[in-house]
PDB file of C-alpha atoms in Angstrom:
ATOM      1  CA  MET A   1      96.585  99.481  67.499  1.00 67.00           C
ATOM      2  CA  SER A   2      97.564  99.358  71.149  1.00 90.00           C
ATOM      3  CA  VAL A   3      96.816  96.085  72.911  1.00 96.00           C
ATOM      4  CA  ARG A   4      96.174  96.151  76.657  1.00 97.00           C
ATOM      5  CA  ILE A   5      97.380  93.011  78.409  1.00 98.00           C
ATOM      6  CA  LEU A   6      96.316  92.677  82.036  1.00 98.00           C
ATOM      7  CA  ALA A   7      98.800  90.706  84.152  1.00 98.00           C
ATOM      8  CA  LEU A   8      97.310  88.868  87.132  1.00 98.00           C
ATOM      9  CA  VAL A   9      99.891  87.484  89.561  1.00 98.00           C
ATOM     10  CA  GLY A  10      98.936  84.636  91.879  1.00 97.00           C
ATOM     11  CA  SER A  11     101.445  85.581  94.568  1.00 97.00           C
ATOM     12  CA  LEU A  12     100.881  88.495  96.930  1.00 97.00           C
ATOM     13  CA  ARG A  13     104.476  88.574  98.184  1.00 94.00           C
ATOM     14  CA  ALA A  14     106.256  91.846  97.310  1.00 90.00           C
ATOM     15  CA  GLY A  15     109.389  89.966  96.215  1.00 92.00           C
ATOM     16  CA  SER A  16     107.498  87.291  94.320  1.00 96.00           C
ATOM     17  CA  HIS A  17     109.376  85.838  91.357  1.00 97.00           C
ATOM     18  CA  ASN A  18     106.074  85.653  89.471  1.00 97.00           C
ATOM     19  CA  ARG A  19     105.572  89.356  90.101  1.00 97.00           C
ATOM     20  CA  GLN A  20     109.086  89.923  88.779  1.00 97.00           C
ATOM     21  CA  LEU A  21     108.168  87.918  85.678  1.00 97.00           C
ATOM     22  CA  ALA A  22     105.134  90.183  85.174  1.00 98.00           C
ATOM     23  CA  GLU A  23     107.362  93.255  85.536  1.00 97.00           C
ATOM     24  CA  ALA A  24     109.771  91.759  83.007  1.00 97.00           C
ATOM     25  CA  ALA A  25     106.880  91.093  80.605  1.00 98.00           C
ATOM     26  CA  GLY A  26     106.040  94.778  80.728  1.00 97.00           C
ATOM     27  CA  LYS A  27     109.629  95.747  79.926  1.00 97.00           C
ATOM     28  CA  LEU A  28     109.958  93.182  77.122  1.00 97.00           C
ATOM     29  CA  ALA A  29     106.576  93.791  75.489  1.00 97.00           C
ATOM     30  CA  PRO A  30     106.661  94.553  71.776  1.00 96.00           C
ATOM     31  CA  GLU A  31     105.672  97.951  70.442  1.00 96.00           C
ATOM     32  CA  GLY A  32     101.920  98.325  70.622  1.00 95.00           C
ATOM     33  CA  ALA A  33     101.551  96.079  73.663  1.00 96.00           C
ATOM     34  CA  ASP A  34     100.919  97.572  77.083  1.00 97.00           C
ATOM     35  CA  VAL A  35     101.311  95.044  79.913  1.00 98.00           C
ATOM     36  CA  GLN A  36      99.595  96.359  83.036  1.00 97.00           C
ATOM     37  CA  LEU A  37     100.313  94.603  86.330  1.00 98.00           C
ATOM     38  CA  TYR A  38      97.071  94.500  88.305  1.00 98.00           C
ATOM     39  CA  GLU A  39      97.506  95.664  91.874  1.00 96.00           C
ATOM     40  CA  GLY A  40      94.864  94.879  94.464  1.00 97.00           C
ATOM     41  CA  LEU A  41      94.041  91.156  94.321  1.00 98.00           C
ATOM     42  CA  ALA A  42      94.626  90.970  98.091  1.00 97.00           C
ATOM     43  CA  GLU A  43      91.727  93.363  98.675  1.00 98.00           C
ATOM     44  CA  VAL A  44      89.177  91.372  96.661  1.00 98.00           C
ATOM     45  CA  PRO A  45      86.931  89.424  99.067  1.00 98.00           C
ATOM     46  CA  PHE A  46      86.303  85.750  98.508  1.00 98.00           C
ATOM     47  CA  TYR A  47      83.651  85.267  95.864  1.00 98.00           C
ATOM     48  CA  ASN A  48      80.181  84.909  97.334  1.00 96.00           C
ATOM     49  CA  GLU A  49      76.967  85.216  95.322  1.00 95.00           C
ATOM     50  CA  ASP A  50      75.334  86.949  98.291  1.00 96.00           C
ATOM     51  CA  ILE A  51      77.614  89.970  97.835  1.00 97.00           C
ATOM     52  CA  ASP A  52      77.727  89.836  94.033  1.00 96.00           C
ATOM     53  CA  VAL A  53      74.500  91.784  93.698  1.00 94.00           C
ATOM     54  CA  GLU A  54      74.140  94.777  91.390  1.00 91.00           C
ATOM     55  CA  GLY A  55      74.616  97.962  93.368  1.00 93.00           C
ATOM     56  CA  SER A  56      76.415  96.305  96.268  1.00 93.00           C
ATOM     57  CA  VAL A  57      79.397  94.531  94.690  1.00 96.00           C
ATOM     58  CA  PRO A  58      82.501  95.256  96.817  1.00 98.00           C
ATOM     59  CA  ALA A  59      84.586  98.108  95.402  1.00 98.00           C
ATOM     60  CA  ALA A  60      87.708  95.936  95.075  1.00 98.00           C
ATOM     61  CA  ALA A  61      85.795  93.436  92.919  1.00 98.00           C
ATOM     62  CA  VAL A  62      84.349  96.256  90.802  1.00 97.00           C
ATOM     63  CA  ARG A  63      87.879  97.617  90.176  1.00 98.00           C
ATOM     64  CA  LEU A  64      89.100  94.152  89.171  1.00 98.00           C
ATOM     65  CA  ARG A  65      86.195  93.664  86.770  1.00 97.00           C
ATOM     66  CA  GLU A  66      86.655  97.123  85.252  1.00 97.00           C
ATOM     67  CA  ALA A  67      90.370  96.518  84.671  1.00 98.00           C
ATOM     68  CA  ALA A  68      89.593  93.144  83.103  1.00 98.00           C
ATOM     69  CA  GLN A  69      86.829  94.548  80.896  1.00 97.00           C
ATOM     70  CA  ALA A  70      89.264  97.189  79.603  1.00 97.00           C
ATOM     71  CA  ALA A  71      91.895  94.539  78.771  1.00 98.00           C
ATOM     72  CA  ASP A  72      92.307  92.979  75.338  1.00 97.00           C
ATOM     73  CA  ALA A  73      94.179  89.945  76.693  1.00 98.00           C
ATOM     74  CA  PHE A  74      95.419  88.402  79.934  1.00 98.00           C
ATOM     75  CA  LEU A  75      98.797  87.202  81.119  1.00 98.00           C
ATOM     76  CA  ILE A  76      98.293  85.092  84.218  1.00 98.00           C
ATOM     77  CA  LEU A  77     101.314  84.199  86.317  1.00 98.00           C
ATOM     78  CA  SER A  78     100.930  81.391  88.797  1.00 97.00           C
ATOM     79  CA  PRO A  79     103.240  79.886  91.367  1.00 96.00           C
ATOM     80  CA  GLU A  80     102.321  76.449  92.689  1.00 96.00           C
ATOM     81  CA  TYR A  81     100.892  76.099  96.176  1.00 94.00           C
ATOM     82  CA  ASN A  82     100.366  72.497  97.304  1.00 94.00           C
ATOM     83  CA  GLY A  83     100.124  71.275  93.729  1.00 93.00           C
ATOM     84  CA  THR A  84      97.621  73.838  92.495  1.00 96.00           C
ATOM     85  CA  MET A  85      97.024  77.557  91.946  1.00 97.00           C
ATOM     86  CA  PRO A  86      96.948  79.995  94.865  1.00 97.00           C
ATOM     87  CA  ALA A  87      93.552  80.880  96.330  1.00 97.00           C
ATOM     88  CA  VAL A  88      93.954  84.565  95.438  1.00 98.00           C
ATOM     89  CA  LEU A  89      94.229  83.664  91.754  1.00 98.00           C
ATOM     90  CA  LYS A  90      91.262  81.287  91.842  1.00 98.00           C
ATOM     91  CA  ASN A  91      89.245  83.983  93.599  1.00 98.00           C
ATOM     92  CA  ALA A  92      90.072  86.519  90.878  1.00 98.00           C
ATOM     93  CA  ILE A  93      89.012  84.014  88.210  1.00 98.00           C
ATOM     94  CA  ASP A  94      85.740  83.414  90.071  1.00 98.00           C
ATOM     95  CA  TRP A  95      84.950  87.156  90.222  1.00 98.00           C
ATOM     96  CA  LEU A  96      85.848  87.596  86.558  1.00 98.00           C
ATOM     97  CA  SER A  97      83.676  84.673  85.484  1.00 97.00           C
ATOM     98  CA  ARG A  98      80.524  86.494  86.620  1.00 94.00           C
ATOM     99  CA  PRO A  99      77.930  87.521  85.738  1.00 89.00           C
ATOM    100  CA  PHE A 100      77.400  84.098  84.199  1.00 84.00           C
ATOM    101  CA  GLY A 101      77.704  84.252  80.422  1.00 82.00           C
ATOM    102  CA  ALA A 102      78.984  87.837  80.471  1.00 87.00           C
ATOM    103  CA  GLY A 103      82.185  87.623  82.507  1.00 93.00           C
ATOM    104  CA  ALA A 104      85.205  89.813  81.870  1.00 96.00           C
ATOM    105  CA  PHE A 105      87.248  87.083  80.154  1.00 96.00           C
ATOM    106  CA  GLY A 106      84.658  87.041  77.342  1.00 92.00           C
ATOM    107  CA  GLY A 107      86.645  85.059  74.765  1.00 93.00           C
ATOM    108  CA  LYS A 108      89.755  87.210  75.170  1.00 97.00           C
ATOM    109  CA  PRO A 109      93.168  85.550  74.671  1.00 98.00           C
ATOM    110  CA  VAL A 110      94.845  84.259  77.832  1.00 98.00           C
ATOM    111  CA  ALA A 111      98.381  83.002  78.402  1.00 98.00           C
ATOM    112  CA  VAL A 112      99.255  81.233  81.654  1.00 98.00           C
ATOM    113  CA  ILE A 113     102.895  81.084  82.704  1.00 98.00           C
ATOM    114  CA  GLY A 114     104.905  81.086  85.895  1.00 97.00           C
ATOM    115  CA  THR A 115     107.761  79.979  88.028  1.00 97.00           C
ATOM    116  CA  ALA A 116     107.978  77.883  91.162  1.00 96.00           C
ATOM    117  CA  PHE A 117     110.666  76.367  93.351  1.00 94.00           C
ATOM    118  CA  GLY A 118     109.922  72.780  92.283  1.00 92.00           C
ATOM    119  CA  GLN A 119     111.578  70.930  89.435  1.00 92.00           C
ATOM    120  CA  TYR A 120     108.648  71.450  87.052  1.00 90.00           C
ATOM    121  CA  GLY A 121     108.155  75.183  87.552  1.00 94.00           C
ATOM    122  CA  GLY A 122     104.532  75.019  88.669  1.00 96.00           C
ATOM    123  CA  VAL A 123     103.042  73.124  85.719  1.00 97.00           C
ATOM    124  CA  TRP A 124     100.226  71.618  87.772  1.00 97.00           C
ATOM    125  CA  ALA A 125      99.111  75.017  89.023  1.00 97.00           C
ATOM    126  CA  GLN A 126      99.366  76.498  85.561  1.00 98.00           C
ATOM    127  CA  ASP A 127      97.356  73.626  84.048  1.00 98.00           C
ATOM    128  CA  GLU A 128      94.659  74.098  86.707  1.00 98.00           C
ATOM    129  CA  THR A 129      94.652  77.844  85.993  1.00 98.00           C
ATOM    130  CA  ARG A 130      94.222  77.228  82.252  1.00 98.00           C
ATOM    131  CA  LYS A 131      91.307  74.910  82.995  1.00 98.00           C
ATOM    132  CA  ALA A 132      89.577  77.411  85.318  1.00 98.00           C
ATOM    133  CA  VAL A 133      90.095  80.384  82.978  1.00 98.00           C
ATOM    134  CA  GLY A 134      88.827  78.393  80.004  1.00 97.00           C
ATOM    135  CA  ILE A 135      85.664  77.444  81.884  1.00 96.00           C
ATOM    136  CA  ALA A 136      85.337  81.103  82.969  1.00 97.00           C
ATOM    137  CA  GLY A 137      85.207  82.189  79.322  1.00 96.00           C
ATOM    138  CA  GLY A 138      88.791  83.020  78.423  1.00 97.00           C
ATOM    139  CA  LYS A 139      90.323  81.858  75.158  1.00 97.00           C
ATOM    140  CA  VAL A 140      93.324  80.033  76.593  1.00 98.00           C
ATOM    141  CA  ILE A 141      96.238  79.750  74.196  1.00 98.00           C
ATOM    142  CA  GLU A 142      97.079  76.146  75.045  1.00 95.00           C
ATOM    143  CA  ASP A 143     100.445  75.993  73.288  1.00 95.00           C
ATOM    144  CA  LEU A 144     101.723  79.193  74.871  1.00 96.00           C
ATOM    145  CA  LYS A 145     103.475  77.972  78.009  1.00 96.00           C
ATOM    146  CA  LEU A 146     106.445  78.947  80.134  1.00 97.00           C
ATOM    147  CA  SER A 147     107.168  77.088  83.377  1.00 97.00           C
ATOM    148  CA  ILE A 148     110.447  78.011  85.016  1.00 97.00           C
ATOM    149  CA  PRO A 149     111.700  75.582  87.706  1.00 97.00           C
ATOM    150  CA  GLY A 150     113.948  76.350  90.657  1.00 94.00           C
ATOM    151  CA  SER A 151     112.813  79.945  91.101  1.00 95.00           C
ATOM    152  CA  VAL A 152     114.358  80.375  94.537  1.00 93.00           C
ATOM    153  CA  THR A 153     117.847  79.561  93.303  1.00 94.00           C
ATOM    154  CA  ARG A 154     117.542  80.743  89.694  1.00 94.00           C
ATOM    155  CA  PHE A 155     116.351  84.223  90.670  1.00 96.00           C
ATOM    156  CA  ALA A 156     118.198  84.504  94.004  1.00 93.00           C
ATOM    157  CA  GLY A 157     120.398  87.293  92.703  1.00 92.00           C
ATOM    158  CA  THR A 158     118.985  87.908  89.250  1.00 93.00           C
ATOM    159  CA  HIS A 159     115.754  89.565  88.162  1.00 95.00           C
ATOM    160  CA  PRO A 160     114.054  87.522  85.404  1.00 96.00           C
ATOM    161  CA  VAL A 161     114.508  90.383  82.919  1.00 96.00           C
ATOM    162  CA  ASP A 162     118.296  89.983  83.340  1.00 96.00           C
ATOM    163  CA  ASP A 163     118.247  86.217  82.713  1.00 96.00           C
ATOM    164  CA  SER A 164     118.829  86.019  78.946  1.00 97.00           C
ATOM    165  CA  GLU A 165     117.120  82.635  78.503  1.00 97.00           C
ATOM    166  CA  VAL A 166     114.034  83.682  80.482  1.00 97.00           C
ATOM    167  CA  ALA A 167     113.933  87.101  78.796  1.00 97.00           C
ATOM    168  CA  ALA A 168     113.961  85.491  75.347  1.00 98.00           C
ATOM    169  CA  GLN A 169     111.194  83.038  76.263  1.00 97.00           C
ATOM    170  CA  LEU A 170     109.105  85.732  77.940  1.00 97.00           C
ATOM    171  CA  THR A 171     109.527  88.054  74.957  1.00 97.00           C
ATOM    172  CA  GLU A 172     108.126  85.313  72.719  1.00 97.00           C
ATOM    173  CA  VAL A 173     105.183  84.677  75.066  1.00 98.00           C
ATOM    174  CA  VAL A 174     104.204  88.349  75.187  1.00 98.00           C
ATOM    175  CA  ALA A 175     104.683  88.809  71.434  1.00 97.00           C
ATOM    176  CA  ARG A 176     102.468  85.817  70.655  1.00 97.00           C
ATOM    177  CA  LEU A 177      99.818  86.924  73.161  1.00 98.00           C
ATOM    178  CA  HIS A 178      99.921  90.390  71.565  1.00 97.00           C
ATOM    179  CA  ALA A 179      99.442  88.842  68.113  1.00 96.00           C
ATOM    180  CA  HIS A 180      96.488  86.726  69.320  1.00 95.00           C
ATOM    181  CA  ALA A 181      94.874  89.802  70.846  1.00 95.00           C
ATOM    182  CA  GLY A 182      95.351  91.723  67.606  1.00 88.00           C
ATOM    183  CA  GLU A 183      93.749  88.888  65.622  1.00 87.00           C
ATOM    184  CA  ALA A 184      90.829  88.710  68.060  1.00 82.00           C
ATOM    185  CA  ALA A 185      90.244  92.459  67.797  1.00 79.00           C
ATOM    186  CA  ALA A 186      90.319  92.315  63.993  1.00 77.00           C
ATOM    187  CA  ALA A 187      87.814  89.447  63.832  1.00 74.00           C
TER     188      ALA A 187
END
């Protein structure tokens, strides 16, 4: 069975280290796991119930919801902005939490990981992301964590896939998320 894992990256920067982590996750995914990096979070308007009306939902939000509905699991990668998750990531979670009770997360397994420049690797942002996704209906795998500190120096000349320690940890994260998704599908 092929498991579709949708990667949502909380940084819009082309050279983002979190984006590079998502790319590495795709390369290191076990057989049967397809990690798809979602492109287009920058185009999704801020969530507003006035525009979340059947028949007039913005196209960018519809595309996000469709990609999320088609996913079996989520890999969310968050940097830390001012001690919390970036607004673009929170906005995506808000869109995916609706319609209330039938959002796209719908009990699907979610792993939240990331890297940041600070000494803790963005743990506050990742904890806040886990909280928001859990409230939005995702089945957050609480013990599946990877927070990589010092991103600016650690990945200055090395892509995360070429860092053996990071590659090993990321391989384990994706493999465990894949296994959780397989168990959820079989249940």
